Coordinates of C-alpha atoms in Angstrom, one line a residue:
Chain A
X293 CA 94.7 77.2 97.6
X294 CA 96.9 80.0 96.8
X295 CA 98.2 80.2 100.1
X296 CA 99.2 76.2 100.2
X297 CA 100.9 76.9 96.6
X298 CA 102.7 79.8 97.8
X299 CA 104.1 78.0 100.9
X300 CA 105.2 74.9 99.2
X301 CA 106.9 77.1 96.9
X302 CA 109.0 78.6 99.9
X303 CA 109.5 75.4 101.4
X304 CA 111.0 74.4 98.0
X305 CA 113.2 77.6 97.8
X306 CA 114.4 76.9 101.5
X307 CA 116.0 73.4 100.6
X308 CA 117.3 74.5 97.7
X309 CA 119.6 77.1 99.0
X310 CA 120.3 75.0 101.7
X311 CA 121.7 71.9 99.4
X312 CA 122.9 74.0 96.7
X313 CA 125.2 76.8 98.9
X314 CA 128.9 76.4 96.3
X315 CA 126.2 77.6 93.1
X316 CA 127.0 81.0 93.1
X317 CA 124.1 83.3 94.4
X318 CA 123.6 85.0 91.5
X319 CA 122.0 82.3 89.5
X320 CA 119.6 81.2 92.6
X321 CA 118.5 84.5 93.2
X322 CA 117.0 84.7 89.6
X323 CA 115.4 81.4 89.7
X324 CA 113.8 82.8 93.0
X325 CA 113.0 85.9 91.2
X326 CA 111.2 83.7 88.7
X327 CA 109.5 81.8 91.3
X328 CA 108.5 84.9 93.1
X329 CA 107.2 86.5 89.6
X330 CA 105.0 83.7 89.2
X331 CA 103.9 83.7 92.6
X332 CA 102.7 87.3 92.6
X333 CA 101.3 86.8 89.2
X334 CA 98.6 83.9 90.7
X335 CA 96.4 86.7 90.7
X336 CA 94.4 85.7 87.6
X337 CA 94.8 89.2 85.3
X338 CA 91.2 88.2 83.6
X339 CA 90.5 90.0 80.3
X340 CA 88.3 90.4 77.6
X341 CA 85.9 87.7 76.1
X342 CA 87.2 87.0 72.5
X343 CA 86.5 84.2 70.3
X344 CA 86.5 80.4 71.9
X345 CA 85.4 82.2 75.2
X346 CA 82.4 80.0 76.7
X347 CA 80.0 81.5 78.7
X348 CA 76.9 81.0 80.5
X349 CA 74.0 81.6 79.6
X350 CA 71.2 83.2 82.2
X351 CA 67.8 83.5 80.8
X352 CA 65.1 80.4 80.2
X353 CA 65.4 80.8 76.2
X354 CA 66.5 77.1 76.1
X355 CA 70.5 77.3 75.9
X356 CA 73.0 76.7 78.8
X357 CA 76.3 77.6 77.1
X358 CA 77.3 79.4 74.4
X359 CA 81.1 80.2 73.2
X360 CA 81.8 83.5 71.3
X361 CA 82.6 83.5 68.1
X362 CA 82.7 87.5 67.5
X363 CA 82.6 90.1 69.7
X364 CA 80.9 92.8 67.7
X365 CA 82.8 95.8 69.2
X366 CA 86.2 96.3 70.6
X367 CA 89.4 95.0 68.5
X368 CA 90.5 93.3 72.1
X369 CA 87.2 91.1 72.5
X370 CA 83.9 92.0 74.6
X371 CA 83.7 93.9 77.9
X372 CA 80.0 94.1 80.2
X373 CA 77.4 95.1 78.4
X374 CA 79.0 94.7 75.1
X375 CA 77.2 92.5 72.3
X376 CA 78.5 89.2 71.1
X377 CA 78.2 86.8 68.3
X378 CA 78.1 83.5 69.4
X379 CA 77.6 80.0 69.2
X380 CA 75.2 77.6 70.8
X381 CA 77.3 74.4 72.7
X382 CA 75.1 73.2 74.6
X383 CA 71.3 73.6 74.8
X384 CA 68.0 72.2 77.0
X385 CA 66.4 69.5 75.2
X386 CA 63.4 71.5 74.5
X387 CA 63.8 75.3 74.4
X388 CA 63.6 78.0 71.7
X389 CA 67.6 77.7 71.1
X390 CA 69.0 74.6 69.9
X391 CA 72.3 73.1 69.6
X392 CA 74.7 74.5 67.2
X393 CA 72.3 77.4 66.2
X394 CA 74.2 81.0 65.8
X395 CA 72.6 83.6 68.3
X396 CA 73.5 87.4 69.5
X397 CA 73.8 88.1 73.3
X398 CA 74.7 90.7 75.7
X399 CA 77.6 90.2 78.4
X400 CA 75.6 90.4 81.9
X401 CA 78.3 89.1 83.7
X402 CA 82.0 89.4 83.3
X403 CA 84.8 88.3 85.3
X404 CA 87.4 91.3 83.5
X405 CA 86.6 94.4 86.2
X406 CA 84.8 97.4 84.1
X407 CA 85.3 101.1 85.4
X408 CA 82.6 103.0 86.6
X409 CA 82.6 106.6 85.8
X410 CA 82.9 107.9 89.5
X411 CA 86.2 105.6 89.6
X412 CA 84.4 102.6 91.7
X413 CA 85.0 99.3 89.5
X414 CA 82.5 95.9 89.2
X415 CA 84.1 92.5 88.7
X416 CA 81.8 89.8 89.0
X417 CA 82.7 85.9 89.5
X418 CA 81.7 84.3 86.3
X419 CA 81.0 85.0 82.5
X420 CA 77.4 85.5 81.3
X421 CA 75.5 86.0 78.7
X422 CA 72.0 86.9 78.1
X423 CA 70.4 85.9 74.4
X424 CA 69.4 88.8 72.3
X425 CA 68.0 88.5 68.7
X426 CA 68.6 91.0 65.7
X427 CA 66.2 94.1 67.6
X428 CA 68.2 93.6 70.5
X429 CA 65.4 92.1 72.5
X430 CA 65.7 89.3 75.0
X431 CA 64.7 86.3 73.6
X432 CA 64.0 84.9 77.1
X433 CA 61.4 86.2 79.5
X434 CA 63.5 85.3 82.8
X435 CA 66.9 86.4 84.0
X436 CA 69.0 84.8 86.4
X437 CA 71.6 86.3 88.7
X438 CA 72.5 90.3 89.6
X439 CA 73.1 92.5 86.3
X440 CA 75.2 95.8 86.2
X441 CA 73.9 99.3 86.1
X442 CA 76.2 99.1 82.7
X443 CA 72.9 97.9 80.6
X444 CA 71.2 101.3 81.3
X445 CA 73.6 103.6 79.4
X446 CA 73.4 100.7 76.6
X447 CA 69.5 100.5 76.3
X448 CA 68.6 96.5 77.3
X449 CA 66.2 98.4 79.7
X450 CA 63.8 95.1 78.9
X451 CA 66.4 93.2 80.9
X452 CA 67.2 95.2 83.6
X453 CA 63.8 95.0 84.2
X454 CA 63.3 91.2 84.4
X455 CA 66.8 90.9 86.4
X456 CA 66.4 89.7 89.9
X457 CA 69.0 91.8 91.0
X458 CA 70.7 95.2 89.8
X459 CA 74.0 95.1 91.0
Chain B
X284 CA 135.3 147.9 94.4
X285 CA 135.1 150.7 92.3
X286 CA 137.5 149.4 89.9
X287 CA 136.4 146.0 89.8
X288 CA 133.0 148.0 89.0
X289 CA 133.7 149.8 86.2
X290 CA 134.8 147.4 83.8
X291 CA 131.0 146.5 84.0
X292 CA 129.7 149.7 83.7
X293 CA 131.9 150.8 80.4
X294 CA 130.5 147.0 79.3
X295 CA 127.0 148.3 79.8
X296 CA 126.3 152.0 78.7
X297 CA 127.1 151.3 75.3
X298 CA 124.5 148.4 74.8
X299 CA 122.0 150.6 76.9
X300 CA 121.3 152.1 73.2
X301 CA 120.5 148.6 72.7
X302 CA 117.3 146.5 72.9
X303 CA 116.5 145.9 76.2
X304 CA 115.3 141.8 76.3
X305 CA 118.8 140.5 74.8
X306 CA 121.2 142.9 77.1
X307 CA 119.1 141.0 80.2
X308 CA 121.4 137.9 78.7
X309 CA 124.4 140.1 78.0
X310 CA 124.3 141.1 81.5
X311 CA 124.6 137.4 82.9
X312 CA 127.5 136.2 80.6
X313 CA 129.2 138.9 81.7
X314 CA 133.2 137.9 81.7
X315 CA 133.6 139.7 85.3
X316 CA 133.8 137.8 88.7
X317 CA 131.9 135.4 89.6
X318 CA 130.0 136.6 92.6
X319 CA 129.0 139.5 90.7
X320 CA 128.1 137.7 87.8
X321 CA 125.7 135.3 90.0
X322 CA 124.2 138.8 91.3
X323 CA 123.6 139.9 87.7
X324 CA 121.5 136.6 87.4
X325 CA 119.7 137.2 90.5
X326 CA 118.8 140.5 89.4
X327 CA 117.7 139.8 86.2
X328 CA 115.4 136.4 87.9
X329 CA 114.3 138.9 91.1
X330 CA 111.5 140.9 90.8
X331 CA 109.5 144.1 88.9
X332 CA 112.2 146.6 90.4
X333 CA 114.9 144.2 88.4
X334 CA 112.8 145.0 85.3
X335 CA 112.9 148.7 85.9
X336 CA 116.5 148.8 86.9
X337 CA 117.4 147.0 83.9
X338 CA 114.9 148.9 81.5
X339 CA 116.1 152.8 82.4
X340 CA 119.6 153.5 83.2
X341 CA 119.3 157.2 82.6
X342 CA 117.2 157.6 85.3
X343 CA 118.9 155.0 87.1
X344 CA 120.6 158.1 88.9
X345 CA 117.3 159.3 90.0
X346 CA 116.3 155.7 91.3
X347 CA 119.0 154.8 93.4
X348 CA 117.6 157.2 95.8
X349 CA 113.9 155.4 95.1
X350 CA 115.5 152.5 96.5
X351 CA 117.2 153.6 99.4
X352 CA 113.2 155.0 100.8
X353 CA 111.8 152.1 99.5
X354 CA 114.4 150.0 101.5
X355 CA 113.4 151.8 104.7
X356 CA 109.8 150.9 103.9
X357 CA 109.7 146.9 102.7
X358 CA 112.1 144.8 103.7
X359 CA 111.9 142.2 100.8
X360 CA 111.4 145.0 98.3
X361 CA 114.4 146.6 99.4
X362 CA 117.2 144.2 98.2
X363 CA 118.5 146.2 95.7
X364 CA 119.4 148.2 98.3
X365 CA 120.7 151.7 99.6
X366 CA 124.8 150.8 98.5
X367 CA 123.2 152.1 95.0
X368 CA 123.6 154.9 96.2
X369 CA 126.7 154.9 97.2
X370 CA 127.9 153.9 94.1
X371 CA 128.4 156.6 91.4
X372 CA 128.0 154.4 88.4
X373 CA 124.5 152.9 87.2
X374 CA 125.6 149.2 87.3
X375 CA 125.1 146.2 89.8
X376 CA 127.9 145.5 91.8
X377 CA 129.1 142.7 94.3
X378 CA 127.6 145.2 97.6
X379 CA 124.2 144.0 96.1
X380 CA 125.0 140.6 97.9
X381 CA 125.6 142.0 100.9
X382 CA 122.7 144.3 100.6
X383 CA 120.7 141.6 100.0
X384 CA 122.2 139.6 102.9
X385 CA 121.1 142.3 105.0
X386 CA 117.5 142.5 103.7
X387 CA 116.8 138.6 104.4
X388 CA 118.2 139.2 108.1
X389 CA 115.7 142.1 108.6
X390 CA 113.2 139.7 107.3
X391 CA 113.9 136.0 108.6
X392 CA 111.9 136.4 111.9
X393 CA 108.2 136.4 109.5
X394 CA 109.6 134.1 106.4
X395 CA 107.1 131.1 106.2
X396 CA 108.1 127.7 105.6
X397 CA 109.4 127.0 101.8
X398 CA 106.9 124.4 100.5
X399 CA 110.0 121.4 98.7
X400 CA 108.5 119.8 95.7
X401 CA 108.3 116.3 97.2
X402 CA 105.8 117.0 99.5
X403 CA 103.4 118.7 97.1
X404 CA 101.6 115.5 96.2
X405 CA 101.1 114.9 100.2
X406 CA 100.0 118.2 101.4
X407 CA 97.0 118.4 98.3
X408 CA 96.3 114.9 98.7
X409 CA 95.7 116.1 102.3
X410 CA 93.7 118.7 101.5
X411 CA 91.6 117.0 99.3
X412 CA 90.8 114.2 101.9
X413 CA 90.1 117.2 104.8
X414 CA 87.4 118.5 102.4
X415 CA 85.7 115.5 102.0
X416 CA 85.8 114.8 105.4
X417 CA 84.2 117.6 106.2
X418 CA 81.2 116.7 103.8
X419 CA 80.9 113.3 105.4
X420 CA 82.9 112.2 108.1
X421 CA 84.6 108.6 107.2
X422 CA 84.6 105.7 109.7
X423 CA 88.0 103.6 110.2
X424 CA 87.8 101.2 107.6
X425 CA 90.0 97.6 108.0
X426 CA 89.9 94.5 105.9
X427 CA 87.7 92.3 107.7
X428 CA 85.1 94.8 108.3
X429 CA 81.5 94.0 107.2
X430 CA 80.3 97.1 105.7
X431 CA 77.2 98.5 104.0
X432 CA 77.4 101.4 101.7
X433 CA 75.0 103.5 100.6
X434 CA 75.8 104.7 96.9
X435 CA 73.7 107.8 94.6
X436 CA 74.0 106.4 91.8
X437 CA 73.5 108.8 88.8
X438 CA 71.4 106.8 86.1
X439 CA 69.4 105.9 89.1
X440 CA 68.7 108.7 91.3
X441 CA 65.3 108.0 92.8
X442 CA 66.7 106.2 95.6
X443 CA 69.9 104.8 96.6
X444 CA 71.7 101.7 96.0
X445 CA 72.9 99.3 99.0
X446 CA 75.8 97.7 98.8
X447 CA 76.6 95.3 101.5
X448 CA 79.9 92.8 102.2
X449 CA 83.2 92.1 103.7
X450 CA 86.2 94.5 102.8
X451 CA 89.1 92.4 100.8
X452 CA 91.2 94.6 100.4
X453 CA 92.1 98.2 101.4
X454 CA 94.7 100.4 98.7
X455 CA 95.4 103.5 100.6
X456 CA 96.2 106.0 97.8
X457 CA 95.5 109.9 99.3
X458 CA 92.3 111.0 97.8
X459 CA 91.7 107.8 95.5
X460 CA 91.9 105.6 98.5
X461 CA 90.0 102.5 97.8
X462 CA 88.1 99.6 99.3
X463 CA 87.2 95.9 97.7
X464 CA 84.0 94.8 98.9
X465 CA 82.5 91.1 98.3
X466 CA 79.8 89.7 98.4
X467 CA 77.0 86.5 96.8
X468 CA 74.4 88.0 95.0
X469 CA 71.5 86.1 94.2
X470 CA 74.1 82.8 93.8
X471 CA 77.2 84.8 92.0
X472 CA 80.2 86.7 93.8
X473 CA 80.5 90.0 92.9
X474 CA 83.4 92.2 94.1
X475 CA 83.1 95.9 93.8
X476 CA 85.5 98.5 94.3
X477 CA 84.4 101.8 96.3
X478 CA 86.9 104.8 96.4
X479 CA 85.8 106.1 99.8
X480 CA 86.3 109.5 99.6
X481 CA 83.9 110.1 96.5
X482 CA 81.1 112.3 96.6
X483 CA 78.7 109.4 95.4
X484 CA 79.2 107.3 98.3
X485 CA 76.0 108.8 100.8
X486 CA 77.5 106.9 104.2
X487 CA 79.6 103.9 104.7
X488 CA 78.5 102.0 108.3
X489 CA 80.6 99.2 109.6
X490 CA 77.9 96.7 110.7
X491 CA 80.5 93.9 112.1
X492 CA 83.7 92.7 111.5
X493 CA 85.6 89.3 111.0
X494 CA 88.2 88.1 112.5
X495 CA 91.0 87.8 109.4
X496 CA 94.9 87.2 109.8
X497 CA 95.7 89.0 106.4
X498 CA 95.3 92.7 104.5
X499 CA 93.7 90.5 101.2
X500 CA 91.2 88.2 101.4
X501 CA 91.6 87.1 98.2
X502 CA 91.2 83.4 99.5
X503 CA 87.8 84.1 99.5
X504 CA 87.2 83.9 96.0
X505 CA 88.2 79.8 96.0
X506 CA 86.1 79.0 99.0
X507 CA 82.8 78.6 99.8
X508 CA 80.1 81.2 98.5
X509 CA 78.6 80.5 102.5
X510 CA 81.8 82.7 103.9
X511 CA 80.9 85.4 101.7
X512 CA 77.2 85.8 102.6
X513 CA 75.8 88.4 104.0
X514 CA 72.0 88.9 104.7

């Protein structure tokens, strides 16, 4: 998809300078810069989840997406295996969670990359989230998908041990 | 060359009574010509016999005759040279130069190769890498290649962790040279970035490779999970 955009964009560029050759070059060449800069900037720079994010939920406690209303550490927003605040959008008809009901959760899966201490870095393809209540404790008893070695260091040992995969 | 000499040394005696650190200055703004002046610099930068000759110019008399045995000995150490001793007064002089022309002739056959700043970066980068190597030997790494990497990983040290996938991207950096691997995990792409030259990493095996017409793969992320699967 990127690649298609990226050609038409030349293709665009090509007929331009063709029709256009008494404009000086000058002013072309910065709306080709411009076009360039966007072009190399189609690489999503994904960052933080901050309020209004939604994300997926991945354990069986009844919700399927939540959207963050607080991310309880960090002034920028919520990183893996930070804690959130959030709210519940959209739920299974009958499950613990319901609709519109406030809930804590852990980032399992972010798509921002997080560094590793021995300089490797994880970036996974999606946003989730994993219910926690006020302990800390899952409040589901399955998880869904990999999870990051990240949870370790910040004690959800419970869910690292019901993941189906550590990543 | 006497009398262009002497100016300097009527200059000097008197501040010898002086503290010693701010006459090293003194010495180099001297208002005497030039060439001299840029050998009164590169005496007071050159080494422990500068220091000495600087320090003492009483005995200054006495070491003239120091230097001329110690020229006959060490080249290098020499470059203050035997024309002190020719010389009747105690001061540096523009014979120094060639002295010291002299000294660097006797001693160009063994000088080793001067290391320029630019290349500092490279030749430790190089090191580094040959160290590493030498712990584990690394494979020839391309994007394309489906590799499996076998990672200690320090919270989990009972075994080690398996990381399997096709190379995206490869950012050659020295030491901190790095490859993206990708691959679906239990439904969910997950991209990982291995420096390959760390000391975690326990072997890196290329298991296959794809034929790819590109250095990033980043297409991959908008296509199907299928072409990022690897059992």
């Amino acid at each position: 998809m990127a690649a298609r955009f990226a050609s038409r964009l030349s293709h665009v560029g090509r007929s331009v300078f063709g029709g256009l050759g008494n404009i000086s070059s000058g002013s072309l060449r910065t709306s080709l810069d411009s076009t360039w800069n966007n072009f190399l900037s189609q690489q999503q720079q994904r960052t933080f989840i901050q309020m209004r994010t939604v994300l997926k939920v991945v354990d069986n406690s009844g919700a399927k997406k939540v959207m963050c209303i607080q991310a309880l550490k960090g002034k920028k927003g919520a990183r893996l295996g930070d804690t959130i605040v959030a709210s519940v959008k959209e739920a299974h008809p009958n499950g613990k969670v319901k609709k519109g009901e406030v809930v804590y959760g852990v980032v399992v899966r972010a798509a921002m990359q997080r560094g590793r201490c021995d300089g490797s870095e994880v970036k996974f393809d999606d946003n989730a989230v994993v219910l926690l209540d006020k302990q800390g404790q899952p409040r589901g008893t399955r998880v869904f998908g990999p999870v990051p070695h990240e949870l370790r260091k910040k004690k959800h040992l419970k869910i690292l041990t019901l993941a189906e995969h550590i990543a | 060359m006497a009398s262009k000499v002497l100016p300097q040394a009527l200059f000097i005696t008197p501040r010898s009574s002086n503290q010693w650190p701010p006459k090293k200055l003194g010495l180099s703004t001297f208002p005497s010509p030039r060439s001299s002046s840029l050998n009164l610099n590169r005496l007071s930068t050159s080494r422990f016999s500068s220091n000495s000759f600087a320090f003492h110019f009483r005995p200054i008399v006495v070491s003239p005759k120091r230097f001329f045995i110690v020229r006959a000995e060490a080249d290098n150490e020499g470059e203050l040279g035997a024309d002190e001793n020719t010389e009747e007064e105690e001061t540096v002089s523009e014979t120094e130069s060639e002295v010291k022309l002299d000294a660097e002739d006797e001693a160009k056959p063994p000088r080793k190769p001067r290391v320029k700043l630019g290349d500092i970066m490279g030749i430790l980068n190089k090191r580094a890498i040959e160290a590493s190597e030498k712990e584990r030997p690394v494979p020839d790494l391309r994007t394309g290649d489906i590799v499996e990497i076998k990672l200690e990983v320090p919270e989990n040290r009972r075994r080690l962790s398996i990381y399997k996938g096709i190379v995206i991207s490869k950012q050659n950096a020295g030491i901190h040279t790095t490859i993206r691997v990708r691959r679906i995990i239990a439904g969910v792409g997950v991209e990982i970035v291995f420096p390959v030259y760390s000391p975690n990493i326990k072997e890196i095996k290329v298991v296959n490779h794809r034929k790819v017409r590109r250095a990033r793969l980043y297409y991959l992320r908008d296509k199907l999970p299928r072409l990022s699967t690897f059992k």
